[in-house]
Amino acid sequence: MTVSFKGKWGLTPGVNPEESTYFNFCKLSAEDESVFENFRRDRMYNQIVGCDSHDPKTAIMFLHYVRDTYPHLIDYFDLFVDNEIYGTPYKHTTVAAGGKTWTFSNNTARHIKVLGDLIKEFGSLDKLNIVEIGPGYGTQAKLISCLYKWKSYSFIDNKYPIKLLKKYLSKFKDIHNTFFYSTENIKVKNYDLVIADSSLSELDDVGFDFYMKHVLSKSKNCYCTMNDVYRKTETIKKFERVFDKIQIIPDRPAMNPNNACYIIIGKNDAA
């Protein structure tokens, strides 16, 4: 069965995605190599996707957190840095361990931290059926592929970001068994893990409920970063209806100590 997304993305309420400047930029980046070459440093893109437009200290913050909390991931930094080859991101240098220096963008550094969280909560990601809602250009998948061989990895987004994502990941030879679903044509199937980095928070209630029904309710586990503080209580209730166990933790580290963003980790007993 396939379904078409119902709801609105909060960034462009009432706007046809065909007319959105952001979606048009994704389309152009996917089709024009000269635009793709620098898409990650274009404000039209990085103000919406990821945290590359944030303070340069963001990368240092995340990498120091990884060094102190998930030190085993340092062994893979030489692989992770390949994520910086395409799109010409702004990169910021930090000494991670043993005097060795790596240069990472804010966004890659953040997703290394998320990878550490995923391993902590769910163990090995080998042979899992994973789906990511609103995956940007695919950083999380790229980093996971450095450690694990998933069974399948599905991506769900508007057709133009999906087109750019597909182009980006095609640059890497180690990315296999992937499925790309535009929001107009989402295949409903079972998953082991749903990943959503703030994407659910950007939807109205109709859109949020759509993904709860057609994606999250079909999964054994989830890892969702959330910034919808205004409806946090109701959001938690919705996750409680789908998962046997949920854990709510602050989204840390954060540059702002008063940051109210949070992470929902959902697990079903049969998982």
Tab-separated table of C-alpha atoms in Angstrom:
chain	number	residue	atom	x	y	z
A	1	MET	CA	0.000	0.000	0.000
A	2	THR	CA	1.161	3.521	-0.759
A	3	VAL	CA	-0.105	6.740	0.800
A	4	SER	CA	0.231	10.445	0.049
A	5	PHE	CA	1.179	12.891	2.788
A	6	LYS	CA	-1.654	14.854	4.362
A	7	GLY	CA	-0.885	17.948	6.376
A	8	LYS	CA	1.304	21.033	6.206
A	9	TRP	CA	4.964	21.669	6.745
A	10	GLY	CA	5.162	24.543	9.195
A	11	LEU	CA	7.973	26.260	7.340
A	12	THR	CA	5.715	27.062	4.390
A	13	PRO	CA	2.103	26.984	5.622
A	14	GLY	CA	-0.358	27.185	2.778
A	15	VAL	CA	2.394	27.361	0.158
A	16	ASN	CA	2.534	24.957	-2.751
A	17	PRO	CA	5.890	23.135	-2.547
A	18	GLU	CA	6.342	23.754	-6.269
A	19	GLU	CA	6.519	27.474	-5.462
A	20	SER	CA	8.745	27.228	-2.421
A	21	THR	CA	12.173	28.792	-2.851
A	22	TYR	CA	13.721	26.063	-0.690
A	23	PHE	CA	12.253	23.229	-2.742
A	24	ASN	CA	13.262	24.955	-5.955
A	25	PHE	CA	16.812	25.273	-4.641
A	26	CYS	CA	16.880	21.532	-3.894
A	27	LYS	CA	15.675	20.840	-7.424
A	28	LEU	CA	18.311	23.128	-8.909
A	29	SER	CA	21.078	21.607	-6.766
A	30	ALA	CA	20.118	18.125	-7.907
A	31	GLU	CA	20.069	19.092	-11.576
A	32	ASP	CA	22.888	21.638	-11.890
A	33	GLU	CA	26.368	20.421	-10.936
A	34	SER	CA	27.653	23.972	-10.443
A	35	VAL	CA	24.973	24.613	-7.799
A	36	PHE	CA	25.437	21.183	-6.204
A	37	GLU	CA	29.124	21.908	-5.801
A	38	ASN	CA	28.401	24.524	-3.090
A	39	PHE	CA	24.856	23.750	-1.952
A	40	ARG	CA	25.772	23.066	1.673
A	41	ARG	CA	27.082	26.583	2.253
A	42	ASP	CA	24.177	28.346	0.551
A	43	ARG	CA	21.965	30.103	3.095
A	44	MET	CA	18.903	29.170	1.070
A	45	TYR	CA	19.667	25.598	2.102
A	46	ASN	CA	21.599	25.538	5.376
A	47	GLN	CA	19.213	27.846	7.223
A	48	ILE	CA	16.607	25.128	6.819
A	49	VAL	CA	18.560	21.874	6.844
A	50	GLY	CA	20.903	20.992	9.680
A	51	CYS	CA	23.000	23.391	11.735
A	52	ASP	CA	25.775	24.462	9.372
A	53	SER	CA	24.569	28.064	9.626
A	54	HIS	CA	25.067	28.071	13.409
A	55	ASP	CA	28.012	29.369	15.435
A	56	PRO	CA	31.286	27.613	14.447
A	57	LYS	CA	31.670	26.566	18.064
A	58	THR	CA	28.787	24.152	17.470
A	59	ALA	CA	31.073	21.609	15.796
A	60	ILE	CA	33.582	21.826	18.624
A	61	MET	CA	30.802	21.351	21.195
A	62	PHE	CA	29.487	18.181	19.544
A	63	LEU	CA	32.908	16.677	18.870
A	64	HIS	CA	34.043	17.255	22.439
A	65	TYR	CA	30.822	15.604	23.607
A	66	VAL	CA	31.521	12.612	21.354
A	67	ARG	CA	35.114	12.433	22.582
A	68	ASP	CA	33.947	12.325	26.203
A	69	THR	CA	30.749	10.254	25.821
A	70	TYR	CA	31.283	8.021	22.798
A	71	PRO	CA	35.091	7.774	22.498
A	72	HIS	CA	34.866	4.558	20.434
A	73	LEU	CA	33.534	6.649	17.536
A	74	ILE	CA	36.855	8.490	17.262
A	75	ASP	CA	38.202	5.369	15.553
A	76	TYR	CA	35.847	6.137	12.653
A	77	PHE	CA	36.572	9.851	12.251
A	78	ASP	CA	38.763	9.137	9.219
A	79	LEU	CA	35.673	7.601	7.575
A	80	PHE	CA	33.205	10.207	8.820
A	81	VAL	CA	35.225	13.034	7.291
A	82	ASP	CA	34.312	11.714	3.828
A	83	ASN	CA	30.914	13.298	4.434
A	84	GLU	CA	32.601	16.677	3.953
A	85	ILE	CA	33.796	15.988	0.395
A	86	TYR	CA	30.702	17.212	-1.451
A	87	GLY	CA	28.691	20.419	-1.253
A	88	THR	CA	31.545	22.578	0.106
A	89	PRO	CA	30.328	22.888	3.703
A	90	TYR	CA	31.735	25.360	6.193
A	91	LYS	CA	34.104	23.292	8.340
A	92	HIS	CA	35.564	23.904	11.782
A	93	THR	CA	38.625	22.175	13.227
A	94	THR	CA	38.973	20.561	16.614
A	95	VAL	CA	41.546	18.226	18.135
A	96	ALA	CA	39.648	15.066	19.004
A	97	ALA	CA	42.224	12.684	20.455
A	98	GLY	CA	45.907	11.874	20.601
A	99	GLY	CA	46.840	15.186	19.064
A	100	LYS	CA	45.235	14.235	15.756
A	101	THR	CA	43.098	16.858	14.044
A	102	TRP	CA	39.967	16.418	11.969
A	103	THR	CA	37.959	19.084	10.183
A	104	PHE	CA	34.180	18.751	10.406
A	105	SER	CA	31.126	20.849	9.657
A	106	ASN	CA	28.585	21.584	12.370
A	107	ASN	CA	26.072	19.261	10.776
A	108	THR	CA	28.367	16.258	10.472
A	109	ALA	CA	29.529	16.752	14.059
A	110	ARG	CA	25.934	16.780	15.279
A	111	HIS	CA	25.071	13.601	13.396
A	112	ILE	CA	28.134	11.818	14.810
A	113	LYS	CA	26.671	12.573	18.218
A	114	VAL	CA	23.287	11.209	17.116
A	115	LEU	CA	24.996	8.035	15.875
A	116	GLY	CA	26.448	7.602	19.339
A	117	ASP	CA	22.962	7.965	20.819
A	118	LEU	CA	21.551	5.392	18.402
A	119	ILE	CA	24.201	2.819	19.271
A	120	LYS	CA	23.717	3.453	22.986
A	121	GLU	CA	19.963	2.977	22.800
A	122	PHE	CA	19.594	0.252	20.161
A	123	GLY	CA	22.951	-1.511	19.931
A	124	SER	CA	24.171	-2.709	16.559
A	125	LEU	CA	22.363	-1.253	13.553
A	126	ASP	CA	23.411	-4.176	11.364
A	127	LYS	CA	20.649	-5.862	9.358
A	128	LEU	CA	17.984	-3.360	10.402
A	129	ASN	CA	15.222	-1.882	8.280
A	130	ILE	CA	15.648	1.838	8.951
A	131	VAL	CA	13.548	4.767	7.788
A	132	GLU	CA	14.370	8.457	8.111
A	133	ILE	CA	11.719	11.159	7.855
A	134	GLY	CA	13.091	14.452	6.548
A	135	PRO	CA	16.668	13.171	6.077
A	136	GLY	CA	18.202	16.321	4.572
A	137	TYR	CA	20.992	15.303	2.198
A	138	GLY	CA	21.693	11.991	3.978
A	139	THR	CA	24.378	12.672	6.580
A	140	GLN	CA	22.944	10.276	9.161
A	141	ALA	CA	22.760	7.422	6.682
A	142	LYS	CA	26.280	8.125	5.427
A	143	LEU	CA	27.696	7.983	8.966
A	144	ILE	CA	25.778	4.826	9.891
A	145	SER	CA	27.118	3.148	6.754
A	146	CYS	CA	30.672	3.649	8.052
A	147	LEU	CA	29.964	1.171	10.861
A	148	TYR	CA	27.017	-0.982	9.870
A	149	LYS	CA	25.387	-2.824	6.975
A	150	TRP	CA	21.670	-2.212	7.257
A	151	LYS	CA	19.097	-4.473	5.636
A	152	SER	CA	17.365	-1.471	4.107
A	153	TYR	CA	17.354	2.286	4.566
A	154	SER	CA	14.311	4.253	3.428
A	155	PHE	CA	14.057	8.026	3.077
A	156	ILE	CA	10.858	10.091	3.090
A	157	ASP	CA	10.702	13.735	2.024
A	158	ASN	CA	9.314	16.097	-0.584
A	159	LYS	CA	10.287	15.025	-4.109
A	160	TYR	CA	12.883	17.756	-4.620
A	161	PRO	CA	14.880	17.241	-1.398
A	162	ILE	CA	14.670	13.520	-2.182
A	163	LYS	CA	16.143	14.196	-5.614
A	164	LEU	CA	19.048	16.091	-4.054
A	165	LEU	CA	19.514	13.414	-1.372
A	166	LYS	CA	19.642	10.700	-4.013
A	167	LYS	CA	22.295	12.612	-5.951
A	168	TYR	CA	24.369	13.208	-2.815
A	169	LEU	CA	24.354	9.598	-1.646
A	170	SER	CA	25.125	8.356	-5.152
A	171	LYS	CA	28.594	9.854	-4.700
A	172	PHE	CA	29.451	7.150	-2.139
A	173	LYS	CA	30.123	3.573	-3.178
A	174	ASP	CA	29.298	2.124	0.262
A	175	ILE	CA	25.609	3.142	0.243
A	176	HIS	CA	23.378	0.213	-0.750
A	177	ASN	CA	19.822	-1.107	-0.306
A	178	THR	CA	18.207	2.316	-0.202
A	179	PHE	CA	14.629	3.318	-0.978
A	180	PHE	CA	13.548	6.863	-1.752
A	181	TYR	CA	9.927	7.898	-1.180
A	182	SER	CA	8.529	11.283	-2.064
A	183	THR	CA	5.731	12.496	0.185
A	184	GLU	CA	3.367	11.919	-2.717
A	185	ASN	CA	4.074	8.194	-2.835
A	186	ILE	CA	5.084	6.654	0.512
A	187	LYS	CA	5.140	2.880	0.755
A	188	VAL	CA	3.674	1.640	4.047
A	189	LYS	CA	5.835	-1.144	5.489
A	190	ASN	CA	7.372	-2.368	8.717
A	191	TYR	CA	10.591	-0.981	10.142
A	192	ASP	CA	13.000	-1.685	12.965
A	193	LEU	CA	13.899	1.962	13.538
A	194	VAL	CA	12.479	5.374	12.652
A	195	ILE	CA	14.817	8.379	12.754
A	196	ALA	CA	13.396	11.904	12.619
A	197	ASP	CA	15.627	14.873	13.383
A	198	SER	CA	13.171	17.692	14.160
A	199	SER	CA	11.141	16.915	11.022
A	200	LEU	CA	8.013	15.826	12.894
A	201	SER	CA	8.128	19.002	14.972
A	202	GLU	CA	7.861	21.115	11.820
A	203	LEU	CA	4.513	19.602	10.831
A	204	ASP	CA	1.029	20.667	11.787
A	205	ASP	CA	-1.109	18.223	13.799
A	206	VAL	CA	-2.559	16.611	10.677
A	207	GLY	CA	0.899	15.965	9.240
A	208	PHE	CA	2.231	14.754	12.586
A	209	ASP	CA	-0.638	12.286	12.965
A	210	PHE	CA	-0.128	11.102	9.387
A	211	TYR	CA	3.400	9.932	10.142
A	212	MET	CA	2.403	8.463	13.489
A	213	LYS	CA	-0.202	6.324	11.721
A	214	HIS	CA	1.660	5.309	8.579
A	215	VAL	CA	5.314	5.168	9.693
A	216	LEU	CA	5.966	5.228	13.441
A	217	SER	CA	3.189	2.788	14.295
A	218	LYS	CA	4.846	0.339	11.868
A	219	SER	CA	8.216	0.468	13.628
A	220	LYS	CA	9.745	-1.383	16.560
A	221	ASN	CA	11.759	1.621	17.713
A	222	CYS	CA	12.196	5.343	17.137
A	223	TYR	CA	14.639	8.160	17.785
A	224	CYS	CA	13.061	11.577	17.285
A	225	THR	CA	14.506	14.966	18.171
A	226	MET	CA	11.727	17.437	18.873
A	227	ASN	CA	11.426	21.212	19.172
A	228	ASP	CA	7.628	21.476	19.401
A	229	VAL	CA	7.715	22.649	23.003
A	230	TYR	CA	4.312	24.334	22.606
A	231	ARG	CA	2.606	20.928	22.226
A	232	LYS	CA	5.075	18.701	24.088
A	233	THR	CA	2.492	17.146	26.393
A	234	GLU	CA	0.247	16.076	23.530
A	235	THR	CA	3.231	14.881	21.485
A	236	ILE	CA	4.352	12.596	24.310
A	237	LYS	CA	0.827	11.166	24.625
A	238	LYS	CA	0.814	10.311	20.933
A	239	PHE	CA	4.102	8.440	21.224
A	240	GLU	CA	2.799	6.595	24.289
A	241	ARG	CA	-0.076	5.258	22.200
A	242	VAL	CA	2.331	3.766	19.665
A	243	PHE	CA	5.272	2.505	21.759
A	244	ASP	CA	5.288	0.308	24.848
A	245	LYS	CA	8.094	2.302	26.398
A	246	ILE	CA	9.226	5.843	25.765
A	247	GLN	CA	12.072	7.843	27.206
A	248	ILE	CA	12.207	11.645	27.169
A	249	ILE	CA	15.644	13.206	27.431
A	250	PRO	CA	16.941	16.746	26.858
A	251	ASP	CA	18.552	17.326	23.477
A	252	ARG	CA	22.114	17.858	24.670
A	253	PRO	CA	24.695	19.207	24.274
A	254	ALA	CA	23.329	22.620	23.340
A	255	MET	CA	24.895	26.036	22.870
A	256	ASN	CA	21.981	27.579	24.742
A	257	PRO	CA	21.691	26.145	28.283
A	258	ASN	CA	17.995	27.061	28.261
A	259	ASN	CA	17.323	25.058	25.101
A	260	ALA	CA	14.027	23.221	25.629
A	261	CYS	CA	14.362	20.800	22.696
A	262	TYR	CA	14.055	17.151	23.620
A	263	ILE	CA	14.516	13.622	22.283
A	264	ILE	CA	11.880	10.886	22.316
A	265	ILE	CA	13.166	7.323	22.266
A	266	GLY	CA	10.421	4.776	21.670
A	267	LYS	CA	10.690	1.005	22.051
A	268	ASN	CA	8.212	-1.836	21.761
A	269	ASP	CA	8.531	-4.866	24.005
A	270	ALA	CA	8.679	-7.193	21.010
A	271	ALA	CA	11.639	-5.297	19.598
